Amino acid sequence: MSGPGRLDRPGAPTSPGAWEEGSEEWIAAGTDVGEDRAAGRPTTAADDPHPVRTAGDGWRGPGGARPTPTRRTGADPVKALMHRHRDLCERAVDPLEIAAGLEVHGITDRTAARFLHRDVFSLAEEMYARVPRDAEASPLAPALTIPRARADWILLTLLPGVLCAAAVTALHLTHGRSRLIAAAAGAFVVALALRAALARGPFATADRTNPTATRTCWLIAYALLGDGLLRAAAAGGPDALPTGTAEGPWPFAAAPVLALALSCAPAAWCAHLLAVRARRKLSASRGLGEFATSVKPLLLGTFALYLCALTALLTLTTTVLDEPAAYPQTLTLGALLLLARLLTAHGFTHAPALVLTAAAAAETTALTSLFAARLPGCAWLATPTQGLVDALGPAAIPTLACGAGALTLLIHATRTLTRASAHVRQDQR
């Protein structure tokens, strides 16, 4: 890296090893002299943790002998950076993984300029080339893996919709206690199928536990029963248990749930499309900013594509089941669940858990406030919910709760899923 033509050219280390002791001691001194020199800032002798004493300084060794004059050399800032991220460099299988790791640690293209590189990708290429490897290892970095669609997860994503359609059919063909048994059995098998679909393919996560499963189940159950219960509670009921039909005192809304179950397949395909196109853009990008700019329209496009598919499925299910259309609450719930799962699959679990909890809590509060208002002296508790129901209808509660959550996660996703680190090591299971 001595000339302008070699600034971005990775090469083998010229020192005895990539992890030489001098650079490690230079880091232990707690200074950034090498980085200051790389950035062109002046340094003083006091800034150098290892000044070299020469014969011209009047220093003599043991016995009065003058030491051999030694040429003063500057510390290597890139090697110092490799020491700081030694584990990352040693386990990386390609330069892109190092670039993603540097991004996580806050190193940007502007920081890479201090190391005489035009961007983080170029800096990562030199760091990858400097790591000592076995002689039999291939000198060429393996290509970035592009995820492929597999038959197992494709079939699993179709399973929730098929079983949910079978359960809805059973509800329309049974009566009385048999209908309740069919509803319970259908909910159980659909939940198992949904769990299996999320364990494979683009929605799979490294952690097999699902901390948001309870919130997700509540939101789906509210889509099935919540609006009917809220309408009945606002009118002073309900007077009876649900009968599994849309005409009962506590009506079911099977069309939204069936549409959401059927949308598992297009949701998985949209997530797969995002993963494939993002990997390709990552391979072609030469800067973190350039990658983020190119991935953001892709993220928004796949999100819009899923909403279009969900709208078509909801139109189909409401027509077939002859139920009232529930577009606002169903589309906002579908958007919320898709974004939450995308973020979770890419390792961002904190925000989805908080947003899903907030949405479920908002719906629960709206329902409980109507029943709590029936206690003596507590009529004021129902005022906010009753006002929303009277002005906008029962659909306003889930629409506002899920819509605000989906908007929050969408903003969060445009900041996190556009990072290179979110798309490097997302191996499909």
C-alpha angles and dihedrals in degrees: 000000000000099000136048092247092060101047095109100029115109116218143171116279115268094204123083089270144352091252100046118172095237094064092044091054089046089059093046089059088068098231134123098214093134091051091049090053091047090053093047096248117145119250132197133217089257090059093058112087092199110039113180116232114213135187090264090066091066093246121144131194128226112316093019094282116149113235122236111270110260126206113237114236129189124237118258109247093196091054089049089053089051090055090053091051098031096138091050093051095047097049097039115113095195140008091258090065090054090049091052091049092050089051090054089053092054100259110144136182088267090055090049089060088066087063091051094257127123095223145355092265092060091046090050091052091057092045091050092049092051096054109106111241137179116282093239093053116106113257090217119086114239116252119258109269115246111210115239130209111252128200094234098062093037090059093042092055089055093051099076092054094047094049092044090052089051091050093050090049090052090052091056093048099048135064139202118348092357089060092054091049090049091049093050093046092046093051090050097050093043090053091051092048091049091051091051091049092053092049093065136047129011094340095055119116133202090237109069092200117090111209092182097053094101093051092046092051091050093051092050092046089052090052087055101042109002103087092047093048092046092051091048093047092050088054094050099265169057097185097181143016120272115278097201095253135100092238099057128103088262102033127207120227101208097160097070093047092047091049091050091049092049090048092065089089098052090042091056091047091051091050090048091050090051092050094048097046093043092053090051093048090048091055091051098041123098099191141034092237092050091051093049091049092051096044098049095071088045091054093048091045095053090046091053090046091057092049090053091051092048091049091053092048092048091051090051096048095046090050095048095043093039093229130144114273114258102186103146098050095038096048093047091048092049091049091049094050093046095051092044092053094044091053092045092050090053093050101263102120105148101071096045091051092051095045095046089049091051093049093048091046091051092053092045092050092051092053098043093047091062092052094040089054089067090070116097112277094005101096091115091068091074096051099095095043094042090050092053093046093049093047103037107009131246091298090070093076099058092034093056094040097047094035093055090046093048092049091050093050092045091056090046092049093053087059100041107029090052091065120102090228090064093062107036106081103021097128113184118239 
